[in-house]
PDB file of C-alpha atoms (C1' of nucleotides) in Angstrom:
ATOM      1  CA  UNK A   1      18.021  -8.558 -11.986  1.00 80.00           C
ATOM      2  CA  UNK A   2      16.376  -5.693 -12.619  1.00 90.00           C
ATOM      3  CA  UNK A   3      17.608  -2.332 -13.354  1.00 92.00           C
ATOM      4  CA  UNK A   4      16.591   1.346 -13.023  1.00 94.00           C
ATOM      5  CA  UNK A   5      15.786   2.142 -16.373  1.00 96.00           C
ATOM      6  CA  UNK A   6      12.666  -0.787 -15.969  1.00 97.00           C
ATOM      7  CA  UNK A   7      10.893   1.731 -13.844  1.00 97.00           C
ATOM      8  CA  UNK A   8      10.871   4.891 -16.183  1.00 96.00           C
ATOM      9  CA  UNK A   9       7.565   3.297 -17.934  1.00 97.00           C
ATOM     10  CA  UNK A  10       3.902   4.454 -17.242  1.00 98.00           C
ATOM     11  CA  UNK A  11       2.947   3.536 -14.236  1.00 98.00           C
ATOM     12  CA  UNK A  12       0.331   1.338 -15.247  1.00 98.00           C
ATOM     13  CA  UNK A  13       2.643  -0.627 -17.216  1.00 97.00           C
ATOM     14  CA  UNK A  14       5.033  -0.632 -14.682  1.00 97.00           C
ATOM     15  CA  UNK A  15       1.874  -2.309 -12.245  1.00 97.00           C
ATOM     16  CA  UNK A  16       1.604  -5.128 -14.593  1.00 96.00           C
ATOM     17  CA  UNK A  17       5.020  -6.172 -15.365  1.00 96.00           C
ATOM     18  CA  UNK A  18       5.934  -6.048 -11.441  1.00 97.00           C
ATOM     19  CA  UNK A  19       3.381  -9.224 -11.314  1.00 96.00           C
ATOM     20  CA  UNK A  20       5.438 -12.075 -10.704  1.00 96.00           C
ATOM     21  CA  UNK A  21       8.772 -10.163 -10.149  1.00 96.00           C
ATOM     22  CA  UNK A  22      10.271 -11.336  -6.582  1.00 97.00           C
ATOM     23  CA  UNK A  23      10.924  -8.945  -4.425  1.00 98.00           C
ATOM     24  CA  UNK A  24      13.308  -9.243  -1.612  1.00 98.00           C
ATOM     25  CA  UNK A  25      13.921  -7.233   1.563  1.00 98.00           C
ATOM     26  CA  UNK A  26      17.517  -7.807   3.591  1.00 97.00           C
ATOM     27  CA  UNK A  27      17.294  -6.505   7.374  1.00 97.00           C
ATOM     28  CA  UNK A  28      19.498  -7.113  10.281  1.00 96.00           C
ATOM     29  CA  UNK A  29      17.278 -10.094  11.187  1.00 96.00           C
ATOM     30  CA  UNK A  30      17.483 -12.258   8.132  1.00 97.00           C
ATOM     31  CA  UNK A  31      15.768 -11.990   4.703  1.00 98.00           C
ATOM     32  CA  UNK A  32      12.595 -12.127   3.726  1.00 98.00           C
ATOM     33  CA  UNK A  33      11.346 -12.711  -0.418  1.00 98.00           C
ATOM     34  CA  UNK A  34       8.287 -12.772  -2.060  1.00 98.00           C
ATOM     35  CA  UNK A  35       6.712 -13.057  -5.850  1.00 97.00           C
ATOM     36  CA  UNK A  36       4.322 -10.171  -6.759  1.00 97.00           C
ATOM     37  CA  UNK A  37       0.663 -10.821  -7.177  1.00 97.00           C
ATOM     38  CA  UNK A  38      -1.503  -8.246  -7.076  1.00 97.00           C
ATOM     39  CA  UNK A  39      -0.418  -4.250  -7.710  1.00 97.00           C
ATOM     40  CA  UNK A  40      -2.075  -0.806  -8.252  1.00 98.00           C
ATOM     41  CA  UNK A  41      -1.131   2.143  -9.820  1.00 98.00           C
ATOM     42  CA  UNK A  42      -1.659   5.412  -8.566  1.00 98.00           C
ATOM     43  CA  UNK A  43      -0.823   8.770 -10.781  1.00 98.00           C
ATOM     44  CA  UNK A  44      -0.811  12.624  -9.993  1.00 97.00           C
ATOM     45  CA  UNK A  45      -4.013  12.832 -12.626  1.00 97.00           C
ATOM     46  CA  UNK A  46      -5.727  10.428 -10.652  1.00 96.00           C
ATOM     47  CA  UNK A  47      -8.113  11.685  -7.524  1.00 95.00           C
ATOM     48  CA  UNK A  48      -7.291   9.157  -5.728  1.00 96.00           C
ATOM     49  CA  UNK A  49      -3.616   9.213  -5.417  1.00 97.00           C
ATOM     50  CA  UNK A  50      -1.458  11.104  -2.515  1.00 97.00           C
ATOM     51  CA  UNK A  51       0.214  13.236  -5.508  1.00 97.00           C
ATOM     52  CA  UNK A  52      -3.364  14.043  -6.992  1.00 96.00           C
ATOM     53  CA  UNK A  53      -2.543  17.606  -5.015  1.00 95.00           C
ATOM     54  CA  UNK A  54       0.987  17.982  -5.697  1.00 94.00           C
ATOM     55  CA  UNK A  55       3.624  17.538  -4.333  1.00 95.00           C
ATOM     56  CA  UNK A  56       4.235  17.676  -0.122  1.00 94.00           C
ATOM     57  CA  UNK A  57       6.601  16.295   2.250  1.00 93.00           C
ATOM     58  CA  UNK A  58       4.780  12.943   2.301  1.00 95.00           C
ATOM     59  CA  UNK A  59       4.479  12.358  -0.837  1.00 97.00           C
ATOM     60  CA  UNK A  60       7.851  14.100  -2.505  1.00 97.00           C
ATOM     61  CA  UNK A  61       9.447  10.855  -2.880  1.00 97.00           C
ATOM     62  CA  UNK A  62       6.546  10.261  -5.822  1.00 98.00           C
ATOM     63  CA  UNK A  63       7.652  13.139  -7.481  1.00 97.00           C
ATOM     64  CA  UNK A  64      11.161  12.239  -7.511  1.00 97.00           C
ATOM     65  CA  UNK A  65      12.825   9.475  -9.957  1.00 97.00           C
ATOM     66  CA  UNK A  66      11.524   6.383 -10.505  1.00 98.00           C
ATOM     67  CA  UNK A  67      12.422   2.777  -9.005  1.00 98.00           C
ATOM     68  CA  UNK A  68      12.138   3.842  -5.411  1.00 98.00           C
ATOM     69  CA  UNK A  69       9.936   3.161  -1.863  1.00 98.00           C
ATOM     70  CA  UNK A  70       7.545   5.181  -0.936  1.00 98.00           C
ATOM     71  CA  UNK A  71       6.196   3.830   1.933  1.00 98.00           C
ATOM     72  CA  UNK A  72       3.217   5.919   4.040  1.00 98.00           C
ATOM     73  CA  UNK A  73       1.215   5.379   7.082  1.00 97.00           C
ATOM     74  CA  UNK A  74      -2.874   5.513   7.197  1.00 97.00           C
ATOM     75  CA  UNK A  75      -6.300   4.392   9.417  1.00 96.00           C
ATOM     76  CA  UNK A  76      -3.510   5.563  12.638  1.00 95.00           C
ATOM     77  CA  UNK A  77      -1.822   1.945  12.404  1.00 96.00           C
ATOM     78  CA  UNK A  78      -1.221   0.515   8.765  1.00 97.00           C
ATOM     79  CA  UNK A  79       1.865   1.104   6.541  1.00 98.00           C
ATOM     80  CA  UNK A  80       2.015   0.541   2.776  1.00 98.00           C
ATOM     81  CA  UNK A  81       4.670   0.115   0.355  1.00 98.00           C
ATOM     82  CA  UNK A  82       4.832   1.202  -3.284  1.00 98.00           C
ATOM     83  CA  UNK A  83       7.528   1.776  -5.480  1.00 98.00           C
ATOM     84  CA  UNK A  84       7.650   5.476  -7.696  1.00 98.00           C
ATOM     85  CA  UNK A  85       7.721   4.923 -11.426  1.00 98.00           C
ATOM     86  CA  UNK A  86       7.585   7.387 -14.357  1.00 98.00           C
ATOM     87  CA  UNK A  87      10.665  10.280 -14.665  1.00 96.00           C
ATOM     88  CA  UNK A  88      11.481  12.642 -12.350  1.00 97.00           C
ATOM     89  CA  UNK A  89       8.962  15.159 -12.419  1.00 96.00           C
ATOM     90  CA  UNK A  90       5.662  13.131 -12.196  1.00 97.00           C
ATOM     91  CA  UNK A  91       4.157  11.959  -8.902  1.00 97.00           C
ATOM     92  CA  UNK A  92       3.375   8.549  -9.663  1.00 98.00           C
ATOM     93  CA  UNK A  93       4.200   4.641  -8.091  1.00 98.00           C
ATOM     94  CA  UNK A  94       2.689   0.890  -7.827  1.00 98.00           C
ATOM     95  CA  UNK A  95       1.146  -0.014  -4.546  1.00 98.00           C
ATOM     96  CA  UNK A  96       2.184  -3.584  -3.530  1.00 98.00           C
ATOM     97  CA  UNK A  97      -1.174  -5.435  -2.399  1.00 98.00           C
ATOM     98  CA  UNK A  98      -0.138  -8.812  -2.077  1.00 98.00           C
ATOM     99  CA  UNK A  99       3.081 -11.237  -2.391  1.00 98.00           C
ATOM    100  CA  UNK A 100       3.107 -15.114  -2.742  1.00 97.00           C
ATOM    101  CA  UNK A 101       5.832 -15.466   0.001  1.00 98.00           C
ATOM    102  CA  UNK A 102       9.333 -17.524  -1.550  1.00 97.00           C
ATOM    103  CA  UNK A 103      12.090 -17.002   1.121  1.00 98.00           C
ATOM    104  CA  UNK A 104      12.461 -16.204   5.113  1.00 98.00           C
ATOM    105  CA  UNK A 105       8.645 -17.602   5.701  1.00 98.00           C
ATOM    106  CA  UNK A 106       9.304 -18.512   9.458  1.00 98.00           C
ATOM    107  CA  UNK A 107      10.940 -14.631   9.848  1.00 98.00           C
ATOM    108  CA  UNK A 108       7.323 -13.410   8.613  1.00 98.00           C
ATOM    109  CA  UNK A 109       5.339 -15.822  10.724  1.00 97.00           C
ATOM    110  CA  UNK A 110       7.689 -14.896  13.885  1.00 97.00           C
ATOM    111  CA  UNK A 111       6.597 -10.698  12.902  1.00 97.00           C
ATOM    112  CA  UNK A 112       2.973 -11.589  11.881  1.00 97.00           C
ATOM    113  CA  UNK A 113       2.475 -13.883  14.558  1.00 96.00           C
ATOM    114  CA  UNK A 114       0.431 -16.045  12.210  1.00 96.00           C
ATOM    115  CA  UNK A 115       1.072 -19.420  11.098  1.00 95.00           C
ATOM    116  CA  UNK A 116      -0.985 -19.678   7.992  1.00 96.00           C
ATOM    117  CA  UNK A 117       0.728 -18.897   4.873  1.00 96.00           C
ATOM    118  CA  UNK A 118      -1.784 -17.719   3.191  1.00 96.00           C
ATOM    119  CA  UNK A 119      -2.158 -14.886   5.878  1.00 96.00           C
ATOM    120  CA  UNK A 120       1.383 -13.627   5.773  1.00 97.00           C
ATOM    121  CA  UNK A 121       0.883 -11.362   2.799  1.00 97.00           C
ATOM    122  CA  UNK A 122      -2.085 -11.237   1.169  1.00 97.00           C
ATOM    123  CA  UNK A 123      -2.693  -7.132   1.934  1.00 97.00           C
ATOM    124  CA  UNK A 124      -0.414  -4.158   1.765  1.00 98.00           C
ATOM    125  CA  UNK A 125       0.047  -3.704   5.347  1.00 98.00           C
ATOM    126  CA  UNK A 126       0.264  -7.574   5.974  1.00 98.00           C
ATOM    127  CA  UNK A 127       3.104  -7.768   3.457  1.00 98.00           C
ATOM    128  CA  UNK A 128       4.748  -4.527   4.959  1.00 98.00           C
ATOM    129  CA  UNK A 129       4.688  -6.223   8.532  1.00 98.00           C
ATOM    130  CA  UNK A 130       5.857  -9.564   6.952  1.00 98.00           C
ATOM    131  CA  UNK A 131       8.931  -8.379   5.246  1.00 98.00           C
ATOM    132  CA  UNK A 132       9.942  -6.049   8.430  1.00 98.00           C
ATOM    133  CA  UNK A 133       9.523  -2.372   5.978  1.00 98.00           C
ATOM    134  CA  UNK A 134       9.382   0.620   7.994  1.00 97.00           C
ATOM    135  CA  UNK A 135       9.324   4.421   7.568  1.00 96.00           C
ATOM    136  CA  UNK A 136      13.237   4.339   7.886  1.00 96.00           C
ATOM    137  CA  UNK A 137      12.620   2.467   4.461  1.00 97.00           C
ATOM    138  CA  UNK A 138      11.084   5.910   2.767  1.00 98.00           C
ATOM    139  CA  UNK A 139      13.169   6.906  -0.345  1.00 97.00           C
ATOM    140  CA  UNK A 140      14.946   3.471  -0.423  1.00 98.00           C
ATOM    141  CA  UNK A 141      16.621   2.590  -3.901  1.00 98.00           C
ATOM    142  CA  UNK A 142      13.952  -0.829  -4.721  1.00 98.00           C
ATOM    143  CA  UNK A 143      16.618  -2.223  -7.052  1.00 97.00           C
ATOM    144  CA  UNK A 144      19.697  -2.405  -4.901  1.00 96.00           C
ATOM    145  CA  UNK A 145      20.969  -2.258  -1.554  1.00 96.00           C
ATOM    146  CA  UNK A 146      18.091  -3.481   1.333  1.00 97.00           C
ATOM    147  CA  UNK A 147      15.655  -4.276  -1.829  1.00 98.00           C
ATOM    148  CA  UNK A 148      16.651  -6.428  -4.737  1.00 97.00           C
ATOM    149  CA  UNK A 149      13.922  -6.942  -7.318  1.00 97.00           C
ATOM    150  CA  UNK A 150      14.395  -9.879  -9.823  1.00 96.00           C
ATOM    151  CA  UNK A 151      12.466 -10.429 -13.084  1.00 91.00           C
ATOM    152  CA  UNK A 152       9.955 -12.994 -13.316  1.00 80.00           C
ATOM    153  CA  UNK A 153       8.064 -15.643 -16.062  1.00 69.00           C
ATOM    154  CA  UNK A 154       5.133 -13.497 -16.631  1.00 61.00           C
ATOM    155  CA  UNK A 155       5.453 -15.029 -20.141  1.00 64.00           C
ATOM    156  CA  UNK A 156       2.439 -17.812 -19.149  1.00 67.00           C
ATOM    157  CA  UNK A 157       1.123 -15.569 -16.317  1.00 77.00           C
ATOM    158  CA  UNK A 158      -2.322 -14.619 -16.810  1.00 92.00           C
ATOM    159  CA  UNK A 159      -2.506 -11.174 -16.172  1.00 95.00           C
ATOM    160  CA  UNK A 160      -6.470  -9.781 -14.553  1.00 96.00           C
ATOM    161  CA  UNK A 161      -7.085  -6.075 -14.207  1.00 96.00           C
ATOM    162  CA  UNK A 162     -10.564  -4.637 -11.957  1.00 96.00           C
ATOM    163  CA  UNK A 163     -10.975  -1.547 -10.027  1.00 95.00           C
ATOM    164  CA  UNK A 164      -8.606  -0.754  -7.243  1.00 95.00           C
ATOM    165  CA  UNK A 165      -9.979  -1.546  -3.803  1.00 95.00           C
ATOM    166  CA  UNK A 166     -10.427   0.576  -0.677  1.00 95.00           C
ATOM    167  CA  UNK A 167     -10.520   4.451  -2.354  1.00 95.00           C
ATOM    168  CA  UNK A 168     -13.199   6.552  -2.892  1.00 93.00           C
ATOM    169  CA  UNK A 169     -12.280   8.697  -6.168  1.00 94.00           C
ATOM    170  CA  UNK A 170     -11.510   7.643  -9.669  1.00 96.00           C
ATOM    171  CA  UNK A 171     -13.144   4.102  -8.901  1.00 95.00           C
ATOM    172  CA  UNK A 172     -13.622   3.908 -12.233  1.00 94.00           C
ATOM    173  CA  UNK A 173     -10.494   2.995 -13.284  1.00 96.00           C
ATOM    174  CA  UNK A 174      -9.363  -0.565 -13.700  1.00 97.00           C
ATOM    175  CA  UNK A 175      -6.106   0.026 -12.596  1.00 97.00           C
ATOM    176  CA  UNK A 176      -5.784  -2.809  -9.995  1.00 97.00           C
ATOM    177  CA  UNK A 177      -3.603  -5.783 -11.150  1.00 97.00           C
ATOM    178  CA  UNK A 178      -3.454  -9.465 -10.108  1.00 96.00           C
ATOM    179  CA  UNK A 179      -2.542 -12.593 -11.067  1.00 96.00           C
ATOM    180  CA  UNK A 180      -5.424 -15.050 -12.145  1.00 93.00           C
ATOM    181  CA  UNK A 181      -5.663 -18.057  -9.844  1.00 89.00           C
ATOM    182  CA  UNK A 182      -2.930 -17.158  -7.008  1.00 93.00           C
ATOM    183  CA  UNK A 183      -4.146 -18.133  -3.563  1.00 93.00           C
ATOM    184  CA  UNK A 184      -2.481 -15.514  -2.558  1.00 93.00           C
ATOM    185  CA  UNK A 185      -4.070 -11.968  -3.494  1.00 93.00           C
ATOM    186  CA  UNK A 186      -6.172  -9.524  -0.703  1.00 85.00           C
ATOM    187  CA  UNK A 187      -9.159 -10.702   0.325  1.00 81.00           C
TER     188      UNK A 187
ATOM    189  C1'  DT R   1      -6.671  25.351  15.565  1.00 53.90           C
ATOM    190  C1'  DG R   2     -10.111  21.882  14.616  1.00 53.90           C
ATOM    191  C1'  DA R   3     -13.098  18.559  12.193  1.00 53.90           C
ATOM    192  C1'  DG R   4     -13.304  15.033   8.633  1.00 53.90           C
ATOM    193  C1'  DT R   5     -11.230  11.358   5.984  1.00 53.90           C
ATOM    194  C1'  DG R   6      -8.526   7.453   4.665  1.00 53.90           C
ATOM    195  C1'  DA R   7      -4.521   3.153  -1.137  1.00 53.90           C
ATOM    196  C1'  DT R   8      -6.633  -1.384   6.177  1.00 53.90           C
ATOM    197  C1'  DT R   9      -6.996  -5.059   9.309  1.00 53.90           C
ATOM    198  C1'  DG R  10      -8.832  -8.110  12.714  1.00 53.90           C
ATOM    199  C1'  DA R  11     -12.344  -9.088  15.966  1.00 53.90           C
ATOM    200  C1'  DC R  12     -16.957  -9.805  16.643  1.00 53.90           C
ATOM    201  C1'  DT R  13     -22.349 -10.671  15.494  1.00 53.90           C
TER     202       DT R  13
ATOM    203  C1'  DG E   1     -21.887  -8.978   7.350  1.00 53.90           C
ATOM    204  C1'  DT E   2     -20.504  -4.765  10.557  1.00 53.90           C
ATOM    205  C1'  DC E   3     -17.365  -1.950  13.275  1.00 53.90           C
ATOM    206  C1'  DA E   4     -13.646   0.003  16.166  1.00 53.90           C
ATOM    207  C1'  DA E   5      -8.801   1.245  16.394  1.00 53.90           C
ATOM    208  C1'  DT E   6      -6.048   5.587  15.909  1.00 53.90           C
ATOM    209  C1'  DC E   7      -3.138   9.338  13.560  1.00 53.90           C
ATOM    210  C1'  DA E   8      -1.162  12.005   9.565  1.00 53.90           C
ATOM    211  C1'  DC E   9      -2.776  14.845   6.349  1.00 53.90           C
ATOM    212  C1'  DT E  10      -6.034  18.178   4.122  1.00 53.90           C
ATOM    213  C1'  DC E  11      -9.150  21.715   4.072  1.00 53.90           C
ATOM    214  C1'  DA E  12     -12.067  24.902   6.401  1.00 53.90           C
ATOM    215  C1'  DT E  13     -12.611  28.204  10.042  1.00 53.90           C
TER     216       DT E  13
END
DNA sequence: TGAGTGATTGACT
DNA sequence: GTCAATCACTCAT
């Protein structure tokens, strides 16, 4: 299992060792688990992330200590989940793009009224809808309690990195994270 | 107080 | 491939 001092690490480490962690999210209808494949890291120097402009309501959570949810809605229907990372202080987290579902599968077809596993959570606002997050989830502990993360092989993982997808500043960067050959990333 | 934009998705041509 | 849906947030009046 891991534990809280894993998240105090750069943020774009922290993006590529979450790749093939499971995560798993406990709600009064049942449990839902999935391994990690594809991440993004966003950080306060970085134009296109929420803290880019300091720190505000919405994004305070960011700026507080690492290891927990940040969760934010956008396009007027769409949530997304990340999880904060660096020490208290710096406005930085890992968005969660896509998870390889492992546990609760018929729970996420029942919420994304899909059958095809594929289509359960291969976005960040599929995967949100899939595991049942919502804004009640905002400042969540991602190690314990509702979320339980738990360490993965990544040993024979092969590890890709590109630029991050949907933004319009700092495209640059190749700070979007995936695992080669899942069947389950975005897109 | 108001216009413009967005870390997206799903439906349609 | 293109496009609408729909609202919180930011920045400019």
């Amino acid at each position: 299992m891991i534990s809280k001092a894993f998240f105090n690490q750069s943020v774009v480490e922290l993006a590529k060792n979450l790749l093939g962690c499971e995560l798993i999210h406990l709600t009064a209808e049942g449990l839902t688990a999935g391994r990690i494949v594809e991440t993004e890291a966003y950080h306060q120097t970085d134009a296109a992330s929420h803290s880019f402009r300091g720190k505000t309501t919405r994004t305070e959570v960011m700026f507080g200590p690492p290891g927990h949810v940040y969760v934010y809605f956008t396009y007027g229907m769409h949530w997304c989940f990340n999880i904060t990372a660096e020490r208290e202080g710096i406005g930085a987290a890992v968005l969660i793009r896509a998870l390889e579902p492992t546990q609760g599968i018929d729970l996420m077809k029942q919420r994304r009224h899909k059958d095809n596993i594929n289509d359960l959570c291969s976005g960040p606002s599929k995967l949100v809808q899939a595991m049942g997050i919502t804004k009640d989830d905002y400042g969540k502990a991602a190690f314990k309690g509702q979320f339980q993360l738990k360490s993965g092989t990544t040993d024979r993982l092969q590890v890709c990195s590109g630029p991050r997808i949907g933004i319009s500043q700092a495209k640059d960067k190749k700070w979007r994270f995936w695992l080669k050959d899942s069947a389950f990333v975005s897109r």
